[in-house]
GROMACS .gro file of N, CA and C in nm:
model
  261
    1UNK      N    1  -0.774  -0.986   0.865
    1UNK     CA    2  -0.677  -0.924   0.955
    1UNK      C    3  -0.582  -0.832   0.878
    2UNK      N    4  -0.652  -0.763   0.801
    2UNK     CA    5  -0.541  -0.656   0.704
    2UNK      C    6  -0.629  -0.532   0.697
    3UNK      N    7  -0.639  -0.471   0.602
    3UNK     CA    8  -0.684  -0.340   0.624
    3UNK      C    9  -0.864  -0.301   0.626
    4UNK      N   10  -0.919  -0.235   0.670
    4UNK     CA   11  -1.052  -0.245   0.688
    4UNK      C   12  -1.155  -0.240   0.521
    5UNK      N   13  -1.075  -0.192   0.423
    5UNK     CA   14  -1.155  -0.145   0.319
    5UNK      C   15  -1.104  -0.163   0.209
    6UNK      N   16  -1.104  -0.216   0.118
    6UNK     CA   17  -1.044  -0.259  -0.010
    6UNK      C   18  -1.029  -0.122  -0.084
    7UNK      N   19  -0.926  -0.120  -0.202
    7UNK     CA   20  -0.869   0.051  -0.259
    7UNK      C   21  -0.984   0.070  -0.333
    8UNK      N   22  -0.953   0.246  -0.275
    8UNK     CA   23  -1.078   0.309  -0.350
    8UNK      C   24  -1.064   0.306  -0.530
    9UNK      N   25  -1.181   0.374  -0.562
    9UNK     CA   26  -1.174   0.385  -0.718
    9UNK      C   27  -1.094   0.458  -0.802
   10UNK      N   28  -1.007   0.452  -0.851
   10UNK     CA   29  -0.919   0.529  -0.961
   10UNK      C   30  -1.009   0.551  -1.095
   11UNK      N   31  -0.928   0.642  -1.197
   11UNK     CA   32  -0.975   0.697  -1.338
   11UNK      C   33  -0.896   0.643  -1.395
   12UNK      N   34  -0.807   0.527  -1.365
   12UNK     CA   35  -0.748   0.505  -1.523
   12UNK      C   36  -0.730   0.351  -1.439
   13UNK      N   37  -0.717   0.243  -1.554
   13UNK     CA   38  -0.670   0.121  -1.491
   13UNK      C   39  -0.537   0.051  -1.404
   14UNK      N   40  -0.459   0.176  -1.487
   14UNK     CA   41  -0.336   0.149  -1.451
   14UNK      C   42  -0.316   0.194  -1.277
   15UNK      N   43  -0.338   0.301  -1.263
   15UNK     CA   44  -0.334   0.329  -1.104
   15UNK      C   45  -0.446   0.237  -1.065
   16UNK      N   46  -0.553   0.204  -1.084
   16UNK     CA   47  -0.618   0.117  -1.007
   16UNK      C   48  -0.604   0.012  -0.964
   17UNK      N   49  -0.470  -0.088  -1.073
   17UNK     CA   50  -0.417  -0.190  -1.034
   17UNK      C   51  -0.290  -0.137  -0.981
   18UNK      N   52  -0.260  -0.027  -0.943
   18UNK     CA   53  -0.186  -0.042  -0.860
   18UNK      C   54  -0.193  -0.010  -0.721
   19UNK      N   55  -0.282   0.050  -0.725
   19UNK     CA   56  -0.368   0.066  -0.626
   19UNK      C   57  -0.388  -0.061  -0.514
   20UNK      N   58  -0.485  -0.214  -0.626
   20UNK     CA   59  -0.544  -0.294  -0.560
   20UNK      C   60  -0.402  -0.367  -0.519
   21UNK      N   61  -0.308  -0.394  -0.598
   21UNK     CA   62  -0.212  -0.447  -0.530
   21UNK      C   63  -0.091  -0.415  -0.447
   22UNK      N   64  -0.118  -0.316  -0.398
   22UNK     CA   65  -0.079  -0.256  -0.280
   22UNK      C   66  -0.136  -0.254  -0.185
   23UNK      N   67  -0.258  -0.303  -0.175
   23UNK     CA   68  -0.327  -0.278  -0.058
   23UNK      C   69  -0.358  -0.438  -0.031
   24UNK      N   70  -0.286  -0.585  -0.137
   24UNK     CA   71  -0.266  -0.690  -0.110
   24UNK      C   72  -0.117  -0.696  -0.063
   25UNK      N   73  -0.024  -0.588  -0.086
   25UNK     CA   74   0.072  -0.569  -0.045
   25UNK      C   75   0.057  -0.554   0.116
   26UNK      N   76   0.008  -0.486   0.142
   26UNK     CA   77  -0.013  -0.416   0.297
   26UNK      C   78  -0.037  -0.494   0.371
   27UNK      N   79  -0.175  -0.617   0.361
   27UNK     CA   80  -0.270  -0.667   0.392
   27UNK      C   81  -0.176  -0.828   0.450
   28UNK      N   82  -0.055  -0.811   0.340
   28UNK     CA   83   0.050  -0.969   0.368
   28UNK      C   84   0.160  -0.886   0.453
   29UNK      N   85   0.176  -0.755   0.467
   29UNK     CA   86   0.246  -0.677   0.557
   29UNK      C   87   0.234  -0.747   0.680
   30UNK      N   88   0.072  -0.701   0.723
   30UNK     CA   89  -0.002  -0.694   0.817
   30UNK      C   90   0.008  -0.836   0.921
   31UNK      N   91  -0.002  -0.888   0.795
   31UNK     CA   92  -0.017  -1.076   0.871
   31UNK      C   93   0.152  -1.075   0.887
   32UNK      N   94   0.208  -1.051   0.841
   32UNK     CA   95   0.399  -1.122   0.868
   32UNK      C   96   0.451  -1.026   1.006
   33UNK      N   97   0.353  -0.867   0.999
   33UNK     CA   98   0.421  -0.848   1.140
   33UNK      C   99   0.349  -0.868   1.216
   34UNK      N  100   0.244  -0.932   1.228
   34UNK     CA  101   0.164  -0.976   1.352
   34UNK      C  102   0.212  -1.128   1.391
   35UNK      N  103   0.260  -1.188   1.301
   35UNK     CA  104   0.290  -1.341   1.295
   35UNK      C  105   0.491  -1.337   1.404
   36UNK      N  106   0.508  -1.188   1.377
   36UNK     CA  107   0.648  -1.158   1.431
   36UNK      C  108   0.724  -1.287   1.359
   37UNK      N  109   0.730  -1.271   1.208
   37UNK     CA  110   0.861  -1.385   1.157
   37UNK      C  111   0.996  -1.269   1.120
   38UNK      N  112   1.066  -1.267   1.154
   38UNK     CA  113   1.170  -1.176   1.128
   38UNK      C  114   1.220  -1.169   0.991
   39UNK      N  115   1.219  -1.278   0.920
   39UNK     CA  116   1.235  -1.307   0.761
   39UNK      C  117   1.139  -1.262   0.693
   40UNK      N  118   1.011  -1.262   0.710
   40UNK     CA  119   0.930  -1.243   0.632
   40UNK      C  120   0.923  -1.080   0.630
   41UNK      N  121   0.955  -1.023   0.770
   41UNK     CA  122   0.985  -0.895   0.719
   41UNK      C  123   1.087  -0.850   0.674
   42UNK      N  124   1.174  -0.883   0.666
   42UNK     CA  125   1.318  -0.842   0.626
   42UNK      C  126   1.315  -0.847   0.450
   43UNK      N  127   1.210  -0.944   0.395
   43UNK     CA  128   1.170  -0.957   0.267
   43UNK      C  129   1.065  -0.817   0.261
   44UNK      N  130   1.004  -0.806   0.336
   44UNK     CA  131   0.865  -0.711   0.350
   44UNK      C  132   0.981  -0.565   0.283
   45UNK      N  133   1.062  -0.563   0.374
   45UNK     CA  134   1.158  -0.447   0.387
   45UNK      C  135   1.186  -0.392   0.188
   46UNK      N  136   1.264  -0.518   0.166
   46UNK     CA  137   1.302  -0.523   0.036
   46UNK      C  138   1.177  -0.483  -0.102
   47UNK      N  139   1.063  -0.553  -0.030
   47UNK     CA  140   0.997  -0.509  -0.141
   47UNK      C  141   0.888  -0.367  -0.100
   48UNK      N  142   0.907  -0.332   0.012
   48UNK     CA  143   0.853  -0.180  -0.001
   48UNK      C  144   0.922  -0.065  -0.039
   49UNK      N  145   1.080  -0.105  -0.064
   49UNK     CA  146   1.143  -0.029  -0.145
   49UNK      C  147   1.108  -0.033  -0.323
   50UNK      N  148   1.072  -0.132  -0.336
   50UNK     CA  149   1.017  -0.146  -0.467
   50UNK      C  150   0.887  -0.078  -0.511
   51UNK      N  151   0.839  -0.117  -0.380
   51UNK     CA  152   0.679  -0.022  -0.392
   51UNK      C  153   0.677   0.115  -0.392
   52UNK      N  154   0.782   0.173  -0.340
   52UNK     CA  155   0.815   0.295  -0.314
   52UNK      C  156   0.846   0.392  -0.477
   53UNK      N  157   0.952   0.271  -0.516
   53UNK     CA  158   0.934   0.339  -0.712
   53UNK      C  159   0.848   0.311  -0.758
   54UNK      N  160   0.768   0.211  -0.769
   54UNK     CA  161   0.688   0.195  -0.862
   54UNK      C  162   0.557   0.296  -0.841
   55UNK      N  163   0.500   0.307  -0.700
   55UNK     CA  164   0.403   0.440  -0.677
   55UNK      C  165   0.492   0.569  -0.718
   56UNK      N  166   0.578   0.595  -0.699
   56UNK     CA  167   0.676   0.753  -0.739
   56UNK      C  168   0.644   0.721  -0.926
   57UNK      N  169   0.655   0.650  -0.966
   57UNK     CA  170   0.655   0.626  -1.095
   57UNK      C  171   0.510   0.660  -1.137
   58UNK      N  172   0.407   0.598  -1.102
   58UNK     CA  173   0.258   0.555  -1.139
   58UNK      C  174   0.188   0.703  -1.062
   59UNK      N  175   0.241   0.815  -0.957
   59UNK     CA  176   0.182   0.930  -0.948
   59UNK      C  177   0.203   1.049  -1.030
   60UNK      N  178   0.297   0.968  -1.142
   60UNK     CA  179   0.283   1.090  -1.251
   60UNK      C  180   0.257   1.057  -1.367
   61UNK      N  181   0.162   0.968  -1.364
   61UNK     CA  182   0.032   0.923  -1.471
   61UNK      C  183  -0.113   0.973  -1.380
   62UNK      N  184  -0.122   1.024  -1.238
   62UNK     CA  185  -0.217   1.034  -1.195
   62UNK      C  186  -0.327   1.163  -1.253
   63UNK      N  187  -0.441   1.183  -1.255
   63UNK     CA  188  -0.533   1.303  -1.223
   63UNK      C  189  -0.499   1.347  -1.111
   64UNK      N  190  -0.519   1.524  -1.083
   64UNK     CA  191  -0.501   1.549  -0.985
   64UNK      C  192  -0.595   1.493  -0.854
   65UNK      N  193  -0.713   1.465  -0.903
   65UNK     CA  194  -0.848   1.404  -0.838
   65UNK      C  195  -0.759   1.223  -0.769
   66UNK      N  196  -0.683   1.201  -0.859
   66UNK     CA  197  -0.629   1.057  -0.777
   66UNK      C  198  -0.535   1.038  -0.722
   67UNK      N  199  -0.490   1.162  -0.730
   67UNK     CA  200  -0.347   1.204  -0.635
   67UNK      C  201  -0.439   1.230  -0.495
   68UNK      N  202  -0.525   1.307  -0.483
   68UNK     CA  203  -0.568   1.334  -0.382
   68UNK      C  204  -0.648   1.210  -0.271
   69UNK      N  205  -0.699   1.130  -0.407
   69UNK     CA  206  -0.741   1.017  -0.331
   69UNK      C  207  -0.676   0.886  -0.276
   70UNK      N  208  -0.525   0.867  -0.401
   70UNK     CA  209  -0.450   0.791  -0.306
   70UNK      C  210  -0.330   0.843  -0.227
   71UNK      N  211  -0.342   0.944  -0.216
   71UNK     CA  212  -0.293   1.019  -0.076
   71UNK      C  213  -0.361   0.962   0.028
   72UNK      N  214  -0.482   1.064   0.058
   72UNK     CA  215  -0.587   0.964   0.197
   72UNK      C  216  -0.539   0.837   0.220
   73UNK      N  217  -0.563   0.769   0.101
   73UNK     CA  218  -0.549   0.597   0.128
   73UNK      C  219  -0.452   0.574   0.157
   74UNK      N  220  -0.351   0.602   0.110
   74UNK     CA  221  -0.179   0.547   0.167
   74UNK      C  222  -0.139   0.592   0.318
   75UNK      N  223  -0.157   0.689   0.304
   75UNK     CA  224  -0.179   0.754   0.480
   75UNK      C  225  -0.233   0.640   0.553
   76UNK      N  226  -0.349   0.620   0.501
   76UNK     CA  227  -0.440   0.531   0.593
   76UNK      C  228  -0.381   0.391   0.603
   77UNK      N  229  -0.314   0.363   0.523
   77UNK     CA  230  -0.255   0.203   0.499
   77UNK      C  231  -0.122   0.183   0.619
   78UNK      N  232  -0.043   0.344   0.575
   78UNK     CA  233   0.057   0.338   0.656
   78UNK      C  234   0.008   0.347   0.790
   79UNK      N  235  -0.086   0.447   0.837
   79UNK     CA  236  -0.120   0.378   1.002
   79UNK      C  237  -0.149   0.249   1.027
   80UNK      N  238  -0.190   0.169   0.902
   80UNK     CA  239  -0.254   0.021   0.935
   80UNK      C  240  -0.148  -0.035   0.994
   81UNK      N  241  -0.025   0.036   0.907
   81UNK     CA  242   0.098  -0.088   0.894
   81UNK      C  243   0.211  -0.074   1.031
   82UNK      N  244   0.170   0.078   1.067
   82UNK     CA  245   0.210   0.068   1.192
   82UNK      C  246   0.158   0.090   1.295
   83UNK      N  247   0.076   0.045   1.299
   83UNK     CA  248  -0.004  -0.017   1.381
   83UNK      C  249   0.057  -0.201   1.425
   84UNK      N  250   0.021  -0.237   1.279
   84UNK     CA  251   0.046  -0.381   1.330
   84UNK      C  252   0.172  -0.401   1.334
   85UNK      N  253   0.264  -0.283   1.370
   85UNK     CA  254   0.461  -0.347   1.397
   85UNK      C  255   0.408  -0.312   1.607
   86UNK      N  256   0.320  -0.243   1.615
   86UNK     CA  257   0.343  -0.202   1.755
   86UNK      C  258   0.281  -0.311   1.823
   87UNK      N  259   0.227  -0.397   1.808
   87UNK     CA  260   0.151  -0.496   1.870
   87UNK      C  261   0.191  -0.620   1.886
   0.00000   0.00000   0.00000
């Protein structure tokens, strides 16, 4: 009940793990606003501000080739994610 496709492939390890754990990020998004616990998002809140530097940080270690690809993907995560606040 989280996102349809596990993160695509990166060129370096470092974006790739950050990659995969963001998209375990999303995926515990997914379940806390479908579960409607108001705490668990209010924590959700706090740490997507965190996620927010640490990707701003980790896209300027990127290839331009993985900028482009976790673009697509984050796009795609963020419709996941709101998606599951509208439901």
């Amino acid at each position: 009940t989280g996102t349809n496709t596990g993160a695509p492939k990166f060129s370096t390890p470092e974006v790739q793990k950050m990659a995969d754990e963001y998209t375990t990020f999303v995926n515990d998004y997914i379940a806390a606003a479908k579960s409607g616990d108001a705490t668990q998002m209010q924590a959700f809140s706090t740490k997507a501000q965190e996620w927010a530097t640490k990707m701003t940080a980790t896209a300027k270690t990127m290839s331009p080739e993985d900028v482009k690809v976790w673009t697509e993907y984050s796009m795609k995560l963020t419709e996941e994610m709101t998606k599951a606040l509208m439901k």
